[in-house]
PDB file of C-alpha atoms in Angstrom:
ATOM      1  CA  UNK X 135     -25.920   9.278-180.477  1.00 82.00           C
ATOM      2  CA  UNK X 136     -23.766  10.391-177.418  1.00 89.00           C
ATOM      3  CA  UNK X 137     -19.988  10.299-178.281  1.00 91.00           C
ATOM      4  CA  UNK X 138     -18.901   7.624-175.620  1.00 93.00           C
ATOM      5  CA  UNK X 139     -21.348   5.201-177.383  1.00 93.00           C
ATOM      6  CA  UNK X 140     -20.369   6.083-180.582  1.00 94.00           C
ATOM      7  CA  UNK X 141     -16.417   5.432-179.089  1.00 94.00           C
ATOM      8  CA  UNK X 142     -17.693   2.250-177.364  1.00 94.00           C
ATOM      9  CA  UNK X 143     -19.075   0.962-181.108  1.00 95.00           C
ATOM     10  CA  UNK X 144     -15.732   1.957-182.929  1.00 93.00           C
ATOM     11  CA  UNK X 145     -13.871   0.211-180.341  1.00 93.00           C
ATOM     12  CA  UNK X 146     -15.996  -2.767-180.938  1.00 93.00           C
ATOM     13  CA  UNK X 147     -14.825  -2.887-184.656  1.00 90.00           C
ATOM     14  CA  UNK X 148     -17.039  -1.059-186.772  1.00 93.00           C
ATOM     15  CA  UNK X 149     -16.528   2.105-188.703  1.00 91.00           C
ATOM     16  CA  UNK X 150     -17.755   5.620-188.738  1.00 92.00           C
ATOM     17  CA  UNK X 151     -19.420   4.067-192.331  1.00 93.00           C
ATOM     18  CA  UNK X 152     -21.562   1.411-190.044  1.00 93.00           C
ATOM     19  CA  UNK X 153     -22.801   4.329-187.674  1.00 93.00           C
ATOM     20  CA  UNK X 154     -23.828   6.419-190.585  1.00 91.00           C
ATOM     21  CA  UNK X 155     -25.206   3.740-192.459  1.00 91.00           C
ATOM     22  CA  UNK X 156     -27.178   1.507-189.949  1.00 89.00           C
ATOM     23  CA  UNK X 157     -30.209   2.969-188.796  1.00 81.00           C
ATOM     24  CA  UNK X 158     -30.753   2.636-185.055  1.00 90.00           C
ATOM     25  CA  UNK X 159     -26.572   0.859-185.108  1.00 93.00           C
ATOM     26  CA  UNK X 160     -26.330   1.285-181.491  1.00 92.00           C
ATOM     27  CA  UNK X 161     -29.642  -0.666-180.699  1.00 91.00           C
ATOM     28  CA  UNK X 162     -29.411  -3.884-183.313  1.00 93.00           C
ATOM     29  CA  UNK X 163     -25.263  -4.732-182.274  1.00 94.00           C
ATOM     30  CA  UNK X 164     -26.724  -4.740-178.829  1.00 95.00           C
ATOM     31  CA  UNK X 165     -28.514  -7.885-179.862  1.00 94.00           C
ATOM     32  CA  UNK X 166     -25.559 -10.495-180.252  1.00 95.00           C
ATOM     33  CA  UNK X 167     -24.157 -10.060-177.148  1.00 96.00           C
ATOM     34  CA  UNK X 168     -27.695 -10.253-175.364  1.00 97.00           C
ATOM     35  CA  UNK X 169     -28.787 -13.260-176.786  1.00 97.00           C
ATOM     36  CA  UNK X 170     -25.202 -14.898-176.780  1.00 97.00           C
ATOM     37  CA  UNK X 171     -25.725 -13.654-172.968  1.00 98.00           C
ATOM     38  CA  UNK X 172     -29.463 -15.333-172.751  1.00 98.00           C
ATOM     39  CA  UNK X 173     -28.878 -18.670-174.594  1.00 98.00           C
ATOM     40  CA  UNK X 174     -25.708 -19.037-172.246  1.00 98.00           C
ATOM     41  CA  UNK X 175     -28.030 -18.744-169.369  1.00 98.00           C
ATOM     42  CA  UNK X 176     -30.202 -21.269-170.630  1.00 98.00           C
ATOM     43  CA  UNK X 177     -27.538 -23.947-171.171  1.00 98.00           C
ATOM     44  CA  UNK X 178     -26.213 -22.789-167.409  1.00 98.00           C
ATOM     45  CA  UNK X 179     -29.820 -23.209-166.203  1.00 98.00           C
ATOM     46  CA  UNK X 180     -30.595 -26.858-167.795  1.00 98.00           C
ATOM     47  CA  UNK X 181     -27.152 -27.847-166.776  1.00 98.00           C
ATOM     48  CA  UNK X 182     -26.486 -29.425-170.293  1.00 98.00           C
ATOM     49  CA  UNK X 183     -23.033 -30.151-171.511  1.00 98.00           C
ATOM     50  CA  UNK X 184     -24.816 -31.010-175.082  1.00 98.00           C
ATOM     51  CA  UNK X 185     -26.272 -27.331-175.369  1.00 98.00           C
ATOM     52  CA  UNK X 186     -23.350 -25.556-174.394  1.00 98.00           C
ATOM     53  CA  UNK X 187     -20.691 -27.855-176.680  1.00 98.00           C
ATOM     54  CA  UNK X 188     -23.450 -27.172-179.222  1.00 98.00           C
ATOM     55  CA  UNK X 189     -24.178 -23.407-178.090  1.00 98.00           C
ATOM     56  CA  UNK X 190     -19.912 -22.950-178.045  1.00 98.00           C
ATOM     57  CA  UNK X 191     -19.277 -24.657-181.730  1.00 98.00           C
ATOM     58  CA  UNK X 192     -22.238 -21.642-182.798  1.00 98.00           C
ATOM     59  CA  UNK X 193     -20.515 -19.365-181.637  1.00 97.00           C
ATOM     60  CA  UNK X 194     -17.040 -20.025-183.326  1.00 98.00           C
ATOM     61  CA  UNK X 195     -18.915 -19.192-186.806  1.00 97.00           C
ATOM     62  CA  UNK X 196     -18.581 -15.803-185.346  1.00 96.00           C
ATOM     63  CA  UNK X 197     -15.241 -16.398-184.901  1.00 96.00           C
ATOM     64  CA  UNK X 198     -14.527 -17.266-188.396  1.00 97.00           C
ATOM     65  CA  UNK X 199     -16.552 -15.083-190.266  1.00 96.00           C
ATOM     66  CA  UNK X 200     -17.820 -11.666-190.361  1.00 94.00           C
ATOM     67  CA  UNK X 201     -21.502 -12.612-189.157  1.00 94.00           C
ATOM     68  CA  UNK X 202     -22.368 -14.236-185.899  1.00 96.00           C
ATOM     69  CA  UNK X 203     -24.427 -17.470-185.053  1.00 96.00           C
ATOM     70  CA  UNK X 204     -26.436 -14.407-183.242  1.00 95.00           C
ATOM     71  CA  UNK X 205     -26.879 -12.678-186.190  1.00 94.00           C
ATOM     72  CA  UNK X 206     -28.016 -15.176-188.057  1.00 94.00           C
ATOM     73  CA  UNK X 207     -30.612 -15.589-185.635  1.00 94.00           C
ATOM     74  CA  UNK X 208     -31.471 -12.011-185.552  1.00 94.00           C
ATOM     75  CA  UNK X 209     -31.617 -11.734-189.797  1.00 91.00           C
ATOM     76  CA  UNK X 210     -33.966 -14.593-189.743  1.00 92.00           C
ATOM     77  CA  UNK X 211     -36.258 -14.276-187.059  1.00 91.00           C
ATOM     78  CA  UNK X 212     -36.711 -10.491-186.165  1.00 87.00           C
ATOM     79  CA  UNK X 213     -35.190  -9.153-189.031  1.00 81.00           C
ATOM     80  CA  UNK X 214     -37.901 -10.839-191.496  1.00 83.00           C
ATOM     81  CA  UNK X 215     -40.204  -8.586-189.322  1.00 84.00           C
ATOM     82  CA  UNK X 216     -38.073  -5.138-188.863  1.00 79.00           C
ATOM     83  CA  UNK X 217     -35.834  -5.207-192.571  1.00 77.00           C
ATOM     84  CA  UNK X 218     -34.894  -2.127-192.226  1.00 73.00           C
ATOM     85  CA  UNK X 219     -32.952  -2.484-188.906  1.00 83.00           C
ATOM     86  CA  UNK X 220     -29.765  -4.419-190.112  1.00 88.00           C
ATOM     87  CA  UNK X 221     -27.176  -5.646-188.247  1.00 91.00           C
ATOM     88  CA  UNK X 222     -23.734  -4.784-189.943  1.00 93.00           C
ATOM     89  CA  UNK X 223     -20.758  -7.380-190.816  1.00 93.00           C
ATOM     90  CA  UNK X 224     -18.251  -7.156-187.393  1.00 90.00           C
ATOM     91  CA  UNK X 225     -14.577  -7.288-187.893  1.00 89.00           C
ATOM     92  CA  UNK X 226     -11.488  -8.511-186.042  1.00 93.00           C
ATOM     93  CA  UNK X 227     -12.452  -7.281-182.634  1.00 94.00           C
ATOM     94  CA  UNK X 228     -16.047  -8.807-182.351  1.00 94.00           C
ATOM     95  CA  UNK X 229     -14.913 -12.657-184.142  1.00 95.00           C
ATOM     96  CA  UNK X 230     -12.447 -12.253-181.366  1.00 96.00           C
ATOM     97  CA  UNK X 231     -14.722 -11.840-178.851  1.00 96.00           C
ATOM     98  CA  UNK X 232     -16.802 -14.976-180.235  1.00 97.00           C
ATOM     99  CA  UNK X 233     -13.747 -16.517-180.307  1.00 97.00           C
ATOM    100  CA  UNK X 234     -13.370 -16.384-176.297  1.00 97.00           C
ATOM    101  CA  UNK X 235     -17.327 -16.303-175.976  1.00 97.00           C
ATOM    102  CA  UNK X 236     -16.636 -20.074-177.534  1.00 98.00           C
ATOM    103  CA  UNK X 237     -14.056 -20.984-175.797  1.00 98.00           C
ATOM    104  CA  UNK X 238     -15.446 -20.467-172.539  1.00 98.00           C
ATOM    105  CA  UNK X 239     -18.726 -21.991-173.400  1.00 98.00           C
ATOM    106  CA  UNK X 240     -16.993 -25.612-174.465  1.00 98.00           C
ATOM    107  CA  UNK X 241     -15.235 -25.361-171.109  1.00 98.00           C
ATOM    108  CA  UNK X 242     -18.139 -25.023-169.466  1.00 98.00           C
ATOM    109  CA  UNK X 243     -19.620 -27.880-171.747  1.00 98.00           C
ATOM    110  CA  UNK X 244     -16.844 -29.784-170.466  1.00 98.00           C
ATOM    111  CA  UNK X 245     -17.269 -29.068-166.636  1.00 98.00           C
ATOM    112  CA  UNK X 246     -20.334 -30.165-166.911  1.00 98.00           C
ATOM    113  CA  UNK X 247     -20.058 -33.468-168.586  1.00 98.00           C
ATOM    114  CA  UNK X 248     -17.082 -34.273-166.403  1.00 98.00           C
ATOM    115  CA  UNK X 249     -19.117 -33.316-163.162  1.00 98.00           C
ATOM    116  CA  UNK X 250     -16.417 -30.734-161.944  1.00 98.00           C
ATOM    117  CA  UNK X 251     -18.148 -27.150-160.824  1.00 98.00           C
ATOM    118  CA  UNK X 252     -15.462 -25.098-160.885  1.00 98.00           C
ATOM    119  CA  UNK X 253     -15.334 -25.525-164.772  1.00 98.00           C
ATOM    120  CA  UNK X 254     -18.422 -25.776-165.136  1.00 98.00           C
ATOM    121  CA  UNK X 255     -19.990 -22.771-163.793  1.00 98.00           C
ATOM    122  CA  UNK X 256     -17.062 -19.873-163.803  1.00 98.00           C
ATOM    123  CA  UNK X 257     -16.349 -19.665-167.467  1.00 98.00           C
ATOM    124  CA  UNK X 258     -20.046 -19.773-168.176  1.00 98.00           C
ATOM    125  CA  UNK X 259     -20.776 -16.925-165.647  1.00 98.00           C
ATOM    126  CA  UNK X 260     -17.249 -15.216-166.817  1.00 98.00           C
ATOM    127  CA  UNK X 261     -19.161 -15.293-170.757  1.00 98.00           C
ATOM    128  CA  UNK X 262     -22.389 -14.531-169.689  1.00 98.00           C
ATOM    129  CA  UNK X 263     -21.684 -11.785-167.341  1.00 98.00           C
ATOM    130  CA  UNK X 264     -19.070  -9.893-169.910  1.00 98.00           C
ATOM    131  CA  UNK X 265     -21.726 -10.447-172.850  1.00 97.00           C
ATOM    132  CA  UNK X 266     -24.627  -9.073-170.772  1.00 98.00           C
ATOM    133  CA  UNK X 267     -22.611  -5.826-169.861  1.00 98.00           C
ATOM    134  CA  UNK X 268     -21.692  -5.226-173.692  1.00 97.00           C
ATOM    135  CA  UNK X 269     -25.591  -5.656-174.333  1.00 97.00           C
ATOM    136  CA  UNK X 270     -26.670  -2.893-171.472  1.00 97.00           C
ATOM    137  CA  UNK X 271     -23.763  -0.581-172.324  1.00 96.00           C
ATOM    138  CA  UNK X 272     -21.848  -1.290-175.455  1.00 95.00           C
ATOM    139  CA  UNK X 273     -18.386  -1.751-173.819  1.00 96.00           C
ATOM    140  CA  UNK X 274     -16.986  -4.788-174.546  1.00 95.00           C
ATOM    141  CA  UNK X 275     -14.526  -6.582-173.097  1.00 96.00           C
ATOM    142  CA  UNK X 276     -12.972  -8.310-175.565  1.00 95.00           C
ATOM    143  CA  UNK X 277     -12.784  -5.468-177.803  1.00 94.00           C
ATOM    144  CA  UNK X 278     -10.415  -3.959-175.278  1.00 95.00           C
ATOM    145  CA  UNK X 279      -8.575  -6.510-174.714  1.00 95.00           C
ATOM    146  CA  UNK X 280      -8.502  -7.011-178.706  1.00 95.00           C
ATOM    147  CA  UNK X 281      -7.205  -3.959-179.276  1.00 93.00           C
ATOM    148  CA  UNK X 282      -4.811  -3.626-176.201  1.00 93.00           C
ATOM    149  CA  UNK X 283      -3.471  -7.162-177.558  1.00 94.00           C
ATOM    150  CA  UNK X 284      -3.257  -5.794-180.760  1.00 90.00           C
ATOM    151  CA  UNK X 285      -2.119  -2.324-180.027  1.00 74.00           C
ATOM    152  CA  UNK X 286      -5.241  -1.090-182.268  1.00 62.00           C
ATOM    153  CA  UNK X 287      -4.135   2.629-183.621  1.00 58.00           C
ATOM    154  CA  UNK X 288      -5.459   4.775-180.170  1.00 54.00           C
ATOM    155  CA  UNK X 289      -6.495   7.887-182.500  1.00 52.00           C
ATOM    156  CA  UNK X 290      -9.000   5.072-183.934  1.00 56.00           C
ATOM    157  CA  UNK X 291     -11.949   5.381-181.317  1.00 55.00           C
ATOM    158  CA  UNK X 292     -12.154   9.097-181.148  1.00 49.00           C
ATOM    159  CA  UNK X 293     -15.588  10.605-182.200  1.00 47.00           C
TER     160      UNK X 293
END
């Protein structure tokens, strides 16, 4: 694993334990911002206020816990087929991230039930965008802002 990724994954929360522990770590965290990414998409594309309410309260269990609606998806759909490629718990700076990923999906939820575009569309492209980025190249940016909020330790992402 290069060193930036293996910075980009501290900074996301997990430890130097998780990389050494997870097989194949960089590929299977890539997963819950990809298909938080994809199933925002989908609630974009059908233009459903129900989804995305629905799709945003899912994603707050990620936000109060150490597993994701995502991951929960992942352990019992593909992971049933691949059970040695586990995703690991996240910590403060990915529930945060489902925290905003939630927020901005019941705004969007909201913008479109109320019929106003603005609020409808640009937090939903805001989440979706930001998620799909983390999923091509592990930086994530609510795990930046997380720990620039939090003035996270700055020796803690060195490889």
């Amino acid at each position: 694993m290069k060193d930036i990724t293996k910075k980009l994954i501290l900074m996301q929360g997990y430890s130097d334990s998780d990389i050494r522990n997870y097989k194949n770590i960089d590929i299977v965290i890539r997963w819950t911002p990809l298909t938080c990414s994809l199933l925002g998409a989908a609630g974009v594309l059908l233009r459903s206020p129900a989804y995305l309410l629905i799709l945003g309260l899912l994603t707050t269990i990620g936000a109060l816990t150490s597993r994701s609606f995502y991951d929960y998806l992942y352990r019992y759909s593909f992971g049933l087929l691949f059970s040695s490629l586990k995703i690991p718990k996240h910590g403060p700076a990915r529930r945060f991230g489902c925290a905003i990923g939630s927020l901005l999906y019941v705004l969007s939820a909201s913008g479109f039930y109320f019929h106003n575009n603005y609020l409808a569309y640009i937090p939903a492209v805001v989440i979706i965008t930001l998620a799909f980025i983390a999923a091509v190249t592990q930086w994530c940016f609510a795990s930046t802002l997380y720990n620039i909020i939090f003035k996270k330790d700055k020796n803690c992402c060195e490889p």
